[in-house]
């Protein structure tokens, strides 16, 4: 059964970077970007002027490193050149080159600088091939210091006069660009998930329940719409207008990391952590904004349960069966403090209410100690504010916990039309039917939910519940 207030899931099609020269998977890379030119060929050492670390990291470590740096590198190129589409292609080429070389040669001392330099060279080649863009590229090259592409990562290196290492990387500026007011909310989310979150077009299409070709067109239109937009932090009045879209995007990225919508893994750690990192950055920008503080609290409190969400073989463990001794108590303390601060910063909004619900779950030492009446009261406020089907489903669970499974089933049945037949509705219905003693109907609902989800751990869990009822 769904963890109330936990949001959604994650799809983790991980790749094997050690096979880079043979078509390895790179975070967010499209198939047509693989091995397109000399940058991706093993042996084409593009970092000879900087020493490589002698230690060898694992393929997963390298993939996580590439995913973390990809939006920073893209932001750096967009800021310097102003070409979103070609810059993204150039970043993909740099990621492919890194995937081919780093497992064999070691990770550079400055991975971000390496990626920026390689991507910049590739982008320069692209711009030079276009006569209409040649003058712009030459102007940028003339105005850029010769060693700019080997600048240290954000927060490192010299500061003050002559120092070029910013205290904040370009990812946050890229995030606000992706939420430009010229874009529709749907386009803002899609572009951010692609450029900042590193999701593939197919993954974003699944999350939005549309065809991949439709999503590809949406992302392309979004890129064209922001072409020529100045790459800088928005002014306060503009920033406030974009904030709602930014927070919604971060929320969706976190949900994508917390529970996978498809694939073999339940949790996509890199994406969840990136969403938390970006939300912390936004909070540093807006420390007194209750919505930002509330969203950060929700993420931290939800992520604190991660160590107990899966068993030794990766099997899903529902909230009421988790070993709460494994929960991250330091994170829970931080999240609870943030939730209290968020509620004190102004009227309670969606994120503040969801954070308060998450805090009540995390504060319960045992599942039976959970303060369900208070959770139900918070859900009543939440569904009054927002038409979100997920909030309504969470309320139905709370109703069942307070008033019994039959009362919860009435609420679930009332949501059948609004949820569009989402598998979570069948999963909750199955759980409540089982609690009510209707084993046959519960088994049918469990199997329907298992057939509808693309998450392998969730499907295994739901089928196991159904099989148990068949005994």
Coordinates of C-alpha atoms in Angstrom, one line a residue, residues 118-372:
X118 CA 35.2 18.5 -23.9
X119 CA 31.6 19.6 -24.3
X120 CA 32.8 23.1 -25.2
X121 CA 35.1 21.7 -27.9
X122 CA 32.3 19.7 -29.3
X123 CA 29.9 22.7 -29.3
X124 CA 32.6 24.9 -30.9
X125 CA 32.9 22.3 -33.7
X126 CA 29.1 22.4 -34.1
X127 CA 28.9 26.2 -34.2
X128 CA 31.8 26.5 -36.7
X129 CA 30.0 24.2 -39.1
X130 CA 27.2 26.7 -39.2
X131 CA 28.1 29.8 -41.1
X132 CA 25.3 31.8 -39.5
X133 CA 26.6 31.1 -36.0
X134 CA 30.3 31.4 -36.7
X135 CA 30.6 35.1 -35.8
X136 CA 28.7 34.5 -32.5
X137 CA 31.0 31.6 -31.5
X138 CA 34.1 33.7 -32.3
X139 CA 32.8 36.6 -30.2
X140 CA 32.2 34.3 -27.3
X141 CA 35.7 32.7 -27.7
X142 CA 37.3 36.1 -27.7
X143 CA 35.6 37.2 -24.6
X144 CA 36.2 34.0 -22.6
X145 CA 39.4 33.7 -20.7
X146 CA 41.6 31.0 -22.1
X147 CA 41.5 28.9 -18.9
X148 CA 37.8 29.3 -18.2
X149 CA 37.0 25.8 -19.2
X150 CA 39.2 24.3 -16.5
X151 CA 37.8 26.4 -13.7
X152 CA 37.3 24.5 -10.4
X153 CA 33.9 23.2 -9.4
X154 CA 31.5 25.6 -7.6
X155 CA 32.7 26.7 -4.2
X156 CA 36.3 25.5 -4.8
X157 CA 39.4 27.4 -5.8
X158 CA 40.2 31.1 -5.4
X159 CA 37.4 33.6 -4.6
X160 CA 37.2 37.3 -4.6
X161 CA 39.1 39.4 -7.3
X162 CA 40.2 37.2 -10.1
X163 CA 38.4 34.1 -8.8
X164 CA 35.9 32.6 -11.2
X165 CA 34.6 29.7 -9.0
X166 CA 31.0 30.7 -8.1
X167 CA 29.6 29.8 -4.7
X168 CA 26.6 28.3 -6.5
X169 CA 26.8 26.2 -9.7
X170 CA 24.7 27.0 -12.8
X171 CA 22.2 24.3 -12.1
X172 CA 19.8 26.6 -10.2
X173 CA 20.0 29.2 -12.9
X174 CA 19.3 26.5 -15.5
X175 CA 16.3 25.4 -13.3
X176 CA 14.8 28.9 -13.4
X177 CA 15.4 29.1 -17.2
X178 CA 13.5 25.8 -17.7
X179 CA 10.6 27.4 -15.7
X180 CA 10.6 30.4 -18.0
X181 CA 7.2 32.2 -18.0
X182 CA 7.1 31.8 -21.8
X183 CA 6.5 28.1 -21.3
X184 CA 3.4 26.3 -20.3
X185 CA 3.5 24.5 -17.0
X186 CA 3.6 21.1 -18.8
X187 CA 6.5 22.3 -20.9
X188 CA 8.4 23.7 -17.9
X189 CA 8.1 20.3 -16.1
X190 CA 9.2 18.4 -19.2
X191 CA 12.2 20.6 -20.0
X192 CA 13.4 20.6 -16.4
X193 CA 13.1 16.8 -16.1
X194 CA 15.1 16.5 -19.3
X195 CA 17.8 19.2 -18.8
X196 CA 18.2 19.2 -15.0
X197 CA 16.8 15.9 -13.9
X198 CA 18.5 13.9 -16.6
X199 CA 15.5 11.8 -17.4
X200 CA 15.1 10.4 -20.9
X201 CA 12.3 11.5 -23.1
X202 CA 10.7 8.0 -22.8
X203 CA 10.8 8.3 -19.0
X204 CA 9.2 11.7 -19.0
X205 CA 6.5 10.5 -21.5
X206 CA 5.6 7.6 -19.1
X207 CA 5.3 10.0 -16.2
X208 CA 2.9 12.2 -18.2
X209 CA 1.0 9.2 -19.8
X210 CA 1.7 10.4 -23.3
X211 CA 3.5 9.0 -26.3
X212 CA 7.2 9.4 -26.5
X213 CA 7.0 11.2 -29.9
X214 CA 4.5 13.7 -28.3
X215 CA 6.8 14.4 -25.4
X216 CA 9.8 14.8 -27.7
X217 CA 7.9 17.5 -29.7
X218 CA 6.9 19.2 -26.4
X219 CA 10.5 19.3 -25.2
X220 CA 11.8 20.6 -28.6
X221 CA 9.2 23.4 -28.6
X222 CA 10.2 24.3 -25.1
X223 CA 13.8 24.6 -26.1
X224 CA 12.9 26.8 -29.0
X225 CA 10.8 29.0 -26.8
X226 CA 13.7 29.8 -24.4
X227 CA 16.2 30.2 -27.2
X228 CA 17.8 33.7 -26.8
X229 CA 16.6 34.1 -23.2
X230 CA 19.2 35.7 -21.0
X231 CA 20.9 33.1 -18.8
X232 CA 20.9 34.7 -15.4
X233 CA 19.1 34.5 -12.1
X234 CA 15.7 36.0 -12.3
X235 CA 14.8 39.3 -10.6
X236 CA 12.8 39.0 -7.4
X237 CA 9.4 39.7 -9.0
X238 CA 10.1 37.3 -11.9
X239 CA 11.5 34.7 -9.5
X240 CA 8.3 34.7 -7.4
X241 CA 6.2 34.1 -10.5
X242 CA 8.3 31.1 -11.5
X243 CA 8.5 29.7 -8.0
X244 CA 5.3 27.6 -8.1
X245 CA 6.4 25.9 -11.3
X246 CA 10.0 25.3 -9.9
X247 CA 8.7 23.7 -6.7
X248 CA 6.3 21.5 -8.7
X249 CA 9.1 20.3 -10.9
X250 CA 11.4 19.6 -7.9
X251 CA 8.5 17.7 -6.3
X252 CA 8.1 15.5 -9.4
X253 CA 11.8 14.9 -9.7
X254 CA 12.0 13.8 -6.1
X255 CA 9.0 11.5 -6.6
X256 CA 10.7 10.0 -9.6
X257 CA 13.7 9.3 -7.4
X258 CA 11.9 8.0 -4.4
X259 CA 9.9 5.2 -6.1
X260 CA 10.5 3.9 -9.6
X261 CA 7.6 3.9 -12.0
X262 CA 9.4 1.3 -14.2
X263 CA 12.4 -0.9 -14.1
X264 CA 14.0 -3.3 -11.6
X265 CA 14.8 -0.8 -8.8
X266 CA 12.5 0.7 -6.4
X267 CA 14.6 3.7 -5.5
X268 CA 16.7 6.1 -7.7
X269 CA 19.0 7.6 -5.1
X270 CA 20.8 10.0 -7.4
X271 CA 17.6 11.7 -8.6
X272 CA 16.1 11.9 -5.1
X273 CA 19.3 13.4 -3.7
X274 CA 19.6 15.8 -6.6
X275 CA 16.0 17.1 -6.0
X276 CA 16.9 17.6 -2.3
X277 CA 20.1 19.4 -3.3
X278 CA 18.3 21.7 -5.7
X279 CA 15.5 22.4 -3.1
X280 CA 18.2 23.3 -0.6
X281 CA 19.6 25.7 -3.1
X282 CA 16.2 27.4 -3.7
X283 CA 15.7 27.6 0.1
X284 CA 19.1 29.4 0.4
X285 CA 17.7 31.9 -2.2
X286 CA 14.3 32.2 -0.4
X287 CA 14.9 31.3 3.3
X288 CA 11.6 32.7 4.5
X289 CA 9.3 31.2 1.9
X290 CA 7.1 28.6 3.6
X291 CA 6.4 26.6 0.4
X292 CA 10.1 26.0 -0.1
X293 CA 10.8 25.1 3.5
X294 CA 7.8 22.8 3.4
X295 CA 8.8 21.0 0.3
X296 CA 12.3 20.5 1.7
X297 CA 10.8 19.1 4.9
X298 CA 8.6 16.7 2.9
X299 CA 11.6 15.4 0.9
X300 CA 13.9 15.0 3.9
X301 CA 11.2 13.3 6.0
X302 CA 10.2 10.9 3.2
X303 CA 13.8 10.1 2.2
X304 CA 14.6 9.2 5.8
X305 CA 12.6 6.0 5.5
X306 CA 14.6 4.8 2.5
X307 CA 16.9 2.3 4.4
X308 CA 13.8 0.3 5.5
X309 CA 11.8 0.3 2.3
X310 CA 13.4 -2.7 0.7
X311 CA 14.5 -6.1 1.9
X312 CA 17.8 -8.0 1.2
X313 CA 16.8 -8.9 -2.3
X314 CA 15.3 -5.6 -3.2
X315 CA 11.7 -6.5 -2.3
X316 CA 9.3 -3.8 -1.4
X317 CA 8.4 -3.4 2.3
X318 CA 5.2 -1.4 2.9
X319 CA 5.2 1.4 5.5
X320 CA 3.4 -0.5 8.2
X321 CA 5.8 -3.4 8.0
X322 CA 9.1 -1.5 7.9
X323 CA 11.8 -1.8 10.6
X324 CA 11.6 1.8 11.9
X325 CA 14.9 1.3 13.7
X326 CA 16.5 1.6 10.3
X327 CA 15.0 5.0 9.6
X328 CA 17.4 7.9 9.5
X329 CA 16.7 9.7 12.8
X330 CA 19.0 12.6 12.1
X331 CA 17.1 13.3 8.9
X332 CA 13.8 12.9 10.7
X333 CA 14.9 15.5 13.3
X334 CA 15.9 17.9 10.5
X335 CA 12.7 17.3 8.6
X336 CA 10.5 17.8 11.6
X337 CA 12.3 21.1 12.5
X338 CA 11.8 22.2 8.9
X339 CA 8.1 21.3 8.9
X340 CA 7.6 23.3 12.1
X341 CA 9.4 26.2 10.6
X342 CA 7.4 26.0 7.4
X343 CA 4.1 26.2 9.3
X344 CA 5.4 29.2 11.1
X345 CA 6.3 31.0 7.9
X346 CA 2.8 31.7 6.7
X347 CA -0.5 30.1 5.7
X348 CA -0.3 26.3 5.4
X349 CA 0.0 25.3 1.8
X350 CA 0.2 22.0 0.1
X351 CA 3.8 21.2 0.8
X352 CA 3.6 22.3 4.4
X353 CA 0.5 20.1 5.0
X354 CA 2.2 17.1 3.3
X355 CA 5.3 17.7 5.4
X356 CA 3.2 17.7 8.6
X357 CA 1.7 14.4 7.5
X358 CA 5.1 12.9 6.8
X359 CA 6.3 14.1 10.2
X360 CA 3.5 12.3 12.0
X361 CA 4.4 9.1 10.3
X362 CA 8.1 9.4 11.1
X363 CA 7.5 10.3 14.7
X364 CA 5.5 7.1 15.4
X365 CA 7.8 4.5 17.0
X366 CA 5.5 1.7 15.8
X367 CA 2.9 1.6 13.0
X368 CA 0.1 1.2 15.6
X369 CA 1.3 4.4 17.3
X370 CA 0.6 6.5 14.2
X371 CA -1.8 9.5 14.9
X372 CA -4.3 8.7 12.2

